[in-house]
Every structure is written in C-alpha cells, then in structure tokens.
PDB file of C-alpha atoms in Angstrom:
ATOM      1  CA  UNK T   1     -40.279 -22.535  44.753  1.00 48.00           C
ATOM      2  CA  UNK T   2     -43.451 -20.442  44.227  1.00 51.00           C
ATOM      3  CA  UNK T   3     -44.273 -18.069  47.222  1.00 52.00           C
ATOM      4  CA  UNK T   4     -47.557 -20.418  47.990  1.00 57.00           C
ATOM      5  CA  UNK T   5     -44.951 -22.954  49.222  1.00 61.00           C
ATOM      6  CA  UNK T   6     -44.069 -19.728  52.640  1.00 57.00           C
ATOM      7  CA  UNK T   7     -46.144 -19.332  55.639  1.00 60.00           C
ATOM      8  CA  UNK T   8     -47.401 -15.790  55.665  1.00 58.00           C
ATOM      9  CA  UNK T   9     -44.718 -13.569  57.504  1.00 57.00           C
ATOM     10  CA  UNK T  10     -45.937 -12.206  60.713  1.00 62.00           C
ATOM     11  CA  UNK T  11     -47.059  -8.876  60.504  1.00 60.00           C
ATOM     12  CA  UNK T  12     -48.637  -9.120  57.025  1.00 65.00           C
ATOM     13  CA  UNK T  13     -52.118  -9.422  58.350  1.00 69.00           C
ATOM     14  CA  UNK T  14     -52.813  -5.856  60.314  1.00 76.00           C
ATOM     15  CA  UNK T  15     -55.076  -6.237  63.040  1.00 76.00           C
ATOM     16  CA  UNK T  16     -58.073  -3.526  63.401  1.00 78.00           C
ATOM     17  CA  UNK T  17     -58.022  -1.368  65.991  1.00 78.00           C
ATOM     18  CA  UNK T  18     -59.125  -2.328  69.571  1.00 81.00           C
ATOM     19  CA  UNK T  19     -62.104  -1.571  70.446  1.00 88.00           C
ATOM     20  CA  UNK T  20     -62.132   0.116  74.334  1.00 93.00           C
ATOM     21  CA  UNK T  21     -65.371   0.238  76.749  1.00 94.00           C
ATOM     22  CA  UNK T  22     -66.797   3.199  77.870  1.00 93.00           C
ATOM     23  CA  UNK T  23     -65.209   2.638  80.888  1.00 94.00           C
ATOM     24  CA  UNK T  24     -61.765   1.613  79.630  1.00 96.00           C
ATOM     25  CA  UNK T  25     -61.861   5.360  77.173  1.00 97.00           C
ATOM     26  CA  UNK T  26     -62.862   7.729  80.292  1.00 95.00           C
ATOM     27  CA  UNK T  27     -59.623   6.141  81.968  1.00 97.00           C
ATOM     28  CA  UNK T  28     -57.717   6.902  78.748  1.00 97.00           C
ATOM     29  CA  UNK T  29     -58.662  10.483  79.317  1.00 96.00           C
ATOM     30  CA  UNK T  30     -58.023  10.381  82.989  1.00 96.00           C
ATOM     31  CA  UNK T  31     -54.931   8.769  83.108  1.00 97.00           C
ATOM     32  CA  UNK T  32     -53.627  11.720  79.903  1.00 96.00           C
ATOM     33  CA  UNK T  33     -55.295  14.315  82.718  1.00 95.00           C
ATOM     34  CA  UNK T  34     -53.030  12.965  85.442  1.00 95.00           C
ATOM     35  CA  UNK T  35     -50.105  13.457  83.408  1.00 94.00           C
ATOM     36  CA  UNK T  36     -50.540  16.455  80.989  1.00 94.00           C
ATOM     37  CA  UNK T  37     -48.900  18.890  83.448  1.00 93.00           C
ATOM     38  CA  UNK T  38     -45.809  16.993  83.561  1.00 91.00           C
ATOM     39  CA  UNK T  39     -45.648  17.223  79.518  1.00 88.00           C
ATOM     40  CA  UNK T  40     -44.477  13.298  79.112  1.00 86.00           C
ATOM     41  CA  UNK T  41     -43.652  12.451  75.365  1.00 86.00           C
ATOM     42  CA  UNK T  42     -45.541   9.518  75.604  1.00 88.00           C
ATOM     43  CA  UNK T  43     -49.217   9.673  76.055  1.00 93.00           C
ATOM     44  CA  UNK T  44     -50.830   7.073  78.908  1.00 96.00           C
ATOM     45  CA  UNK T  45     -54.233   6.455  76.644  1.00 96.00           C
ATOM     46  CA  UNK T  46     -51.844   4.698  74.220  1.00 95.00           C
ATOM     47  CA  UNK T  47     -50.059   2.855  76.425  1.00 96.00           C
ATOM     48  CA  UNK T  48     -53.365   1.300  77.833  1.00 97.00           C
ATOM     49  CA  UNK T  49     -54.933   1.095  74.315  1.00 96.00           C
ATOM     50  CA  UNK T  50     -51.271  -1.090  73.587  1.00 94.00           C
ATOM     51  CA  UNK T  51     -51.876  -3.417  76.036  1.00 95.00           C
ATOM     52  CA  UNK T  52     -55.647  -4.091  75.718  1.00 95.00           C
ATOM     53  CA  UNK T  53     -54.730  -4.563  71.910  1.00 93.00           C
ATOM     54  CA  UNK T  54     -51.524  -6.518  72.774  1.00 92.00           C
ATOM     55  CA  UNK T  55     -53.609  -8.595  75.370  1.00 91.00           C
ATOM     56  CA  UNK T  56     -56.464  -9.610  72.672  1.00 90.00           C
ATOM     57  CA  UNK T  57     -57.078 -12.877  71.424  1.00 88.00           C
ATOM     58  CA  UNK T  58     -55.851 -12.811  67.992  1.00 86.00           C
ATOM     59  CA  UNK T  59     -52.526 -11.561  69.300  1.00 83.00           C
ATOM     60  CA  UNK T  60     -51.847 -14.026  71.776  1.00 86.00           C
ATOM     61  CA  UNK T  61     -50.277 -16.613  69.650  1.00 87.00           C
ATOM     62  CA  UNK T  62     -47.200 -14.383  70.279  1.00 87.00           C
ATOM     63  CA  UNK T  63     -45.622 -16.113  72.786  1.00 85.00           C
ATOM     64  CA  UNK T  64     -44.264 -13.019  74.665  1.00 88.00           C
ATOM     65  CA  UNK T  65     -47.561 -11.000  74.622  1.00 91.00           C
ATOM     66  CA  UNK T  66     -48.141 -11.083  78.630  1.00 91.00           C
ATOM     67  CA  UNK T  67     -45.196  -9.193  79.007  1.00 92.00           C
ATOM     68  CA  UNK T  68     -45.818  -6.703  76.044  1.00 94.00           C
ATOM     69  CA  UNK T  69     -49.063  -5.826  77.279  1.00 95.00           C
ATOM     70  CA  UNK T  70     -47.810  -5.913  80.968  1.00 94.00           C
ATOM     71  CA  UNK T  71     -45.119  -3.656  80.151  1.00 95.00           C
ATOM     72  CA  UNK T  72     -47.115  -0.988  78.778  1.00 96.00           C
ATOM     73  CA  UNK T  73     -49.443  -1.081  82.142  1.00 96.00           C
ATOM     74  CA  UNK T  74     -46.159  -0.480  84.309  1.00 95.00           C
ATOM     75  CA  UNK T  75     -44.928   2.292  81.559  1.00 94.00           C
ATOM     76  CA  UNK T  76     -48.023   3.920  82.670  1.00 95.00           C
ATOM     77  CA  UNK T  77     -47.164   4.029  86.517  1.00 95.00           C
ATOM     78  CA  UNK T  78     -43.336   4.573  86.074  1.00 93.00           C
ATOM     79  CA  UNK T  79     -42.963   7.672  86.067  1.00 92.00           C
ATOM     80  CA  UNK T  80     -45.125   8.573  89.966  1.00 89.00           C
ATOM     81  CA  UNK T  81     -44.041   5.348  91.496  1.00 86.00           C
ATOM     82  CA  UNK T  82     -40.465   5.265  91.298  1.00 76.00           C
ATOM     83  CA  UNK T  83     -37.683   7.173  93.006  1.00 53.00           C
ATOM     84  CA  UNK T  84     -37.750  10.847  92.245  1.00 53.00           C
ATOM     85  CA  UNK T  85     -33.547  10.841  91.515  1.00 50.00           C
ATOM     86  CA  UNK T  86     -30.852   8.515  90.462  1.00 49.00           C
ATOM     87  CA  UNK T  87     -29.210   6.569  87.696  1.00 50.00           C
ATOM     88  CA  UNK T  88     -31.581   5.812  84.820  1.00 50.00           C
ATOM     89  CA  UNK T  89     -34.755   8.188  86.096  1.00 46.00           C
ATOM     90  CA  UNK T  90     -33.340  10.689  83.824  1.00 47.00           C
ATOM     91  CA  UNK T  91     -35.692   9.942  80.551  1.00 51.00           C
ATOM     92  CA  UNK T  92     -39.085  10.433  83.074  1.00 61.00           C
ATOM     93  CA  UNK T  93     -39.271  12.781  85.167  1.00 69.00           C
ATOM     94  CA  UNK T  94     -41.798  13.731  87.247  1.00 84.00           C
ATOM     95  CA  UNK T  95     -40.949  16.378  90.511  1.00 86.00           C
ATOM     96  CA  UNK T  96     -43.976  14.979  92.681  1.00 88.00           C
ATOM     97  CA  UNK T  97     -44.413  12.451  94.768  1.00 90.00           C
ATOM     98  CA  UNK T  98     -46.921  10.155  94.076  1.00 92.00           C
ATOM     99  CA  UNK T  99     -49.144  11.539  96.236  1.00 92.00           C
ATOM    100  CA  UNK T 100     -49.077  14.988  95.391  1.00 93.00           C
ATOM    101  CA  UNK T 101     -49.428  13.982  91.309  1.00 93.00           C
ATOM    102  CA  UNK T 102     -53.046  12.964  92.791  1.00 95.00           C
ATOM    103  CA  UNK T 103     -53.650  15.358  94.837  1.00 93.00           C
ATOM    104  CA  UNK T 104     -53.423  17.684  91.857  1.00 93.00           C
ATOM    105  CA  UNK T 105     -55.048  15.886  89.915  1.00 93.00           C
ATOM    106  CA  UNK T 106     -57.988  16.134  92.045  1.00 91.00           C
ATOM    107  CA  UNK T 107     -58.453  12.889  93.360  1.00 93.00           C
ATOM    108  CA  UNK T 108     -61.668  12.349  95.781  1.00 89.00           C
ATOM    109  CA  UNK T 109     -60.886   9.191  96.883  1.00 88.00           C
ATOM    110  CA  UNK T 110     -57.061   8.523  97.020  1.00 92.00           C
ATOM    111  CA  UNK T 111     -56.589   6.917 100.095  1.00 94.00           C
ATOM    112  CA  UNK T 112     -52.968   4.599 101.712  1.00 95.00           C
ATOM    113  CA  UNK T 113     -55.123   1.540 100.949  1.00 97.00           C
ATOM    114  CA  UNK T 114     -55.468   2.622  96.636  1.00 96.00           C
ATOM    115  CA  UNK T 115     -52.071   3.785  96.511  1.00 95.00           C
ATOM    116  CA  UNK T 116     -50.945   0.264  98.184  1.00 96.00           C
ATOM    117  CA  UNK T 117     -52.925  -1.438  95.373  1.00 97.00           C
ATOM    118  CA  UNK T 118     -51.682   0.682  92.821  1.00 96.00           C
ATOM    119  CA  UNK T 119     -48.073  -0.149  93.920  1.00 95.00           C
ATOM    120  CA  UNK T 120     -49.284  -4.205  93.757  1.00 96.00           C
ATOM    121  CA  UNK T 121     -50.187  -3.844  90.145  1.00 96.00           C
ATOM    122  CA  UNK T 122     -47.063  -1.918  89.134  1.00 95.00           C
ATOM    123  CA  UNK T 123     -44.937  -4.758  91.150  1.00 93.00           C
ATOM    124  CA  UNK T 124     -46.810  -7.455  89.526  1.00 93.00           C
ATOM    125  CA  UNK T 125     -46.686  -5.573  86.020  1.00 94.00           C
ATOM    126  CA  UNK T 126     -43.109  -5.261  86.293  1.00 92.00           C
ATOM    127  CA  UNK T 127     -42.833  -9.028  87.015  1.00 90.00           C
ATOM    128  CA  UNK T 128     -44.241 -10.201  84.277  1.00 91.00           C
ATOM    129  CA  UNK T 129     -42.822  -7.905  82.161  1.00 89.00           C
ATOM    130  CA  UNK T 130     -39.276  -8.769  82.786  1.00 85.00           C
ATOM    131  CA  UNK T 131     -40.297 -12.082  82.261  1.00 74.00           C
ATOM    132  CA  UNK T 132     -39.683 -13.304  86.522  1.00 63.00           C
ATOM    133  CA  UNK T 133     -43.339 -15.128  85.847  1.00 60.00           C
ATOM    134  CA  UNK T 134     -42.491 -17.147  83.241  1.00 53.00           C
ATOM    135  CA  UNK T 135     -45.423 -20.045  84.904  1.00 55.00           C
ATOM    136  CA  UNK T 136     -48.087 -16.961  84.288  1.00 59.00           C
ATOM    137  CA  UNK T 137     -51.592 -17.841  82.955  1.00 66.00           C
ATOM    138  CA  UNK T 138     -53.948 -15.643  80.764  1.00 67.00           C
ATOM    139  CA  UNK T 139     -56.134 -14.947  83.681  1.00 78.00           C
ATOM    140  CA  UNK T 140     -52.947 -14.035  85.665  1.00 86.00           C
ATOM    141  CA  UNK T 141     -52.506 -10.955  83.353  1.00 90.00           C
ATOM    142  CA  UNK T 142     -56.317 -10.263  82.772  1.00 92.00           C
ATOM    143  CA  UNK T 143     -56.165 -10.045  86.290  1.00 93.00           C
ATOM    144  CA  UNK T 144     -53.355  -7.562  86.254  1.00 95.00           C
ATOM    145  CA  UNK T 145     -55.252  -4.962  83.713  1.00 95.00           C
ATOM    146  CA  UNK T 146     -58.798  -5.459  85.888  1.00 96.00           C
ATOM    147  CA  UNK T 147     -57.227  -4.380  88.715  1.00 97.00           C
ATOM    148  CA  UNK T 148     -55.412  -1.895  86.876  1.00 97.00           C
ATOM    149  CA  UNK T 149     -58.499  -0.278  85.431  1.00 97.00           C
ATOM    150  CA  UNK T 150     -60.406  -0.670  89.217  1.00 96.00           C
ATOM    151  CA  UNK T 151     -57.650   1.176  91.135  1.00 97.00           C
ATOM    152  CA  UNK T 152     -56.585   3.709  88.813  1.00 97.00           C
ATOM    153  CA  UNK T 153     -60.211   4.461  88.289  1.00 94.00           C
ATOM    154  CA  UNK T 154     -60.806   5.204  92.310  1.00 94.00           C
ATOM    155  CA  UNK T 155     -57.797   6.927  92.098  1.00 95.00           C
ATOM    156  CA  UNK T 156     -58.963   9.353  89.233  1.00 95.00           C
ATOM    157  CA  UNK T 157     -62.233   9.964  90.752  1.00 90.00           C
ATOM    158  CA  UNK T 158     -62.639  13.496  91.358  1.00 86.00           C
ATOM    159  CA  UNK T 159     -65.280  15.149  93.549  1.00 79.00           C
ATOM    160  CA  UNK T 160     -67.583  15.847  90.688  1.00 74.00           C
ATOM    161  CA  UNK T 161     -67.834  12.456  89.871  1.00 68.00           C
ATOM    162  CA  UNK T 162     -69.347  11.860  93.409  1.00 62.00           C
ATOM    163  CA  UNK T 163     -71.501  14.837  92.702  1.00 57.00           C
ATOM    164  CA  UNK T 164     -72.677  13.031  89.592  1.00 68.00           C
ATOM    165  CA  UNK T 165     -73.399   9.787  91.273  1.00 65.00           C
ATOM    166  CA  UNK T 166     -75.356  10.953  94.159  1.00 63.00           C
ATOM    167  CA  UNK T 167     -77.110  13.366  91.546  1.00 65.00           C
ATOM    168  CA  UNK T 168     -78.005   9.935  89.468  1.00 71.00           C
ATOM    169  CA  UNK T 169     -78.999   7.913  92.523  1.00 70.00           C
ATOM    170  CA  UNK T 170     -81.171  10.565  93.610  1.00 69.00           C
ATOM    171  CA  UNK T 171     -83.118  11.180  90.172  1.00 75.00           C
ATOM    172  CA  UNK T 172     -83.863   7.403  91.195  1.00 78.00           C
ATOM    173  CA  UNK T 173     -81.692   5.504  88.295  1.00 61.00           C
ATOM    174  CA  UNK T 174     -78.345   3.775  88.735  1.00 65.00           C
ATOM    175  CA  UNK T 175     -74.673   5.819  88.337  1.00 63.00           C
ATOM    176  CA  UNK T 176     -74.110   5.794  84.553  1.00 65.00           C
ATOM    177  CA  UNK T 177     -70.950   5.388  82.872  1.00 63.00           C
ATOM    178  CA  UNK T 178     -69.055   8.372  82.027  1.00 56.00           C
TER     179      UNK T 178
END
C-alpha cells in the first residue's frame, strides 16, 4: 500500500506557539515571582502557557484536552493549597501556608474572599482533570482559566500596582495593562 493510503499520525503537524495577552504574560511573570523563592523545578509561566495552548482550538479535537489543560491550571496551585505534610507531598514542597506564600509575595489585595475563589478553581481544576466531569462543556473549562487568570491576578497585585493605577487615573486616562 503506498503511504497516501494512512491518515497523517497525530503529532506530525506541530502547532505554533500560543500566542498569550498582555494580560495573560504579566501573570506568567507573577505567578514565576510567587514561586521563585521556593526554587520549584517546574516553572508556573509554562504550566499556564500549556494549558492556554492545550485549551486552543486546533487542539481540541483531542478528546481529553479539558483535562490536559485543566491539569496544568491545578499543577500551578498544588503546591500552596494542599497539606503542608503527608504521603505523596514529598515531590512539592512548599514550608508556607498559603497565606504567608502571598504575603511574601507582596500581595495588596489578598483577602478570605480571593483565597476562597482561588481554592474553587483549584477544586474545579482538579475535577476535571481527573476526569469526575466527564458531562463538561468548552465554556465549562474556559470558565475555569477566566477565573483562574481574574483571581490569581487580584491575588498578585502588589501595592505598586495600586500606585500605578491611581497614578494613571489621575493623569486623567484609564489603568493600562502591564
């Protein structure tokens, strides 16, 4: 049989990189911030940059790609939202509460209320990316990363951003995007 007769294997057509928003790169460099002092072998930009690229149309005749992508945004929150000891916390470590990994970060506007929404997303990443949401929709994960980016971005606020902000608002023009 000549090869013309074989669907192209999967994988043979590489996929260009994904292309982030301004906003979506500043919370790549935030979220490697948050965890640089805490040297984890796995940076959190490319994590998020895996599931914005797993998550994009062309990919998502992959039947499994809602829990790739999902998986990727709960890698991110692992390692501050679970238990600080026990079987299987061995491989990511991190000595501070979650709390305290913002605090030193220097988060402005961490509040009970962002770290309750930040727990939501992890618990609803984590679902889908063990597959308990089998029933999930597109939207259901797009939903996932936009709140994702919205309350990990309050949480990585730092006062200078504010700073920034009023500074903008009282040159007369709107915040911009940094």
């Amino acid at each position: 049989m000549a090869d013309a007769l074989f669907p192209t294997p999967a994988g043979n057509t590489p996929l260009p990189p994904v292309r982030l928003t301004s906003a979506q790169e500043d919370l790549c460099r935030r979220l490697d911030e948050l965890y640089a002092p805490y040297g984890l072998e796995v940076q959190p930009s490319n994590m998020l940059r895996g599931a914005i690229f797993a998550s994009r149309t062309e990919c998502r005749r992959n039947p499994d790609w809602r829990a790739q992508a999902a998986h990727s945004l709960r890698e991110i929150l692992y390692p501050i939202l679970r238990s600080r000891s026990g079987p299987g916390r061995d491989t990511v470590h991190i000595p501070d509460d979650k709390r305290t990994v913002f605090e030193r970060y220097g988060s402005a506007l961490l509040d009970q209320r962002i770290l309750d929404a930040i727990g939501n997303v992890y618990n609803r990443s984590s679902n889908m990316a063990h597959h308990n949401n089998l029933s999930a929709s597109d939207s259901g994960f797009e939903q996932i990363l936009v709140d994702f980016e919205n309350f990990m971005g309050q949480a990585l606020t730092r006062q200078l951003d504010l700073h920034r902000e009023i500074d903008q608002m009282l040159r007369g023009g709107p915040p911009s995007e940094t």
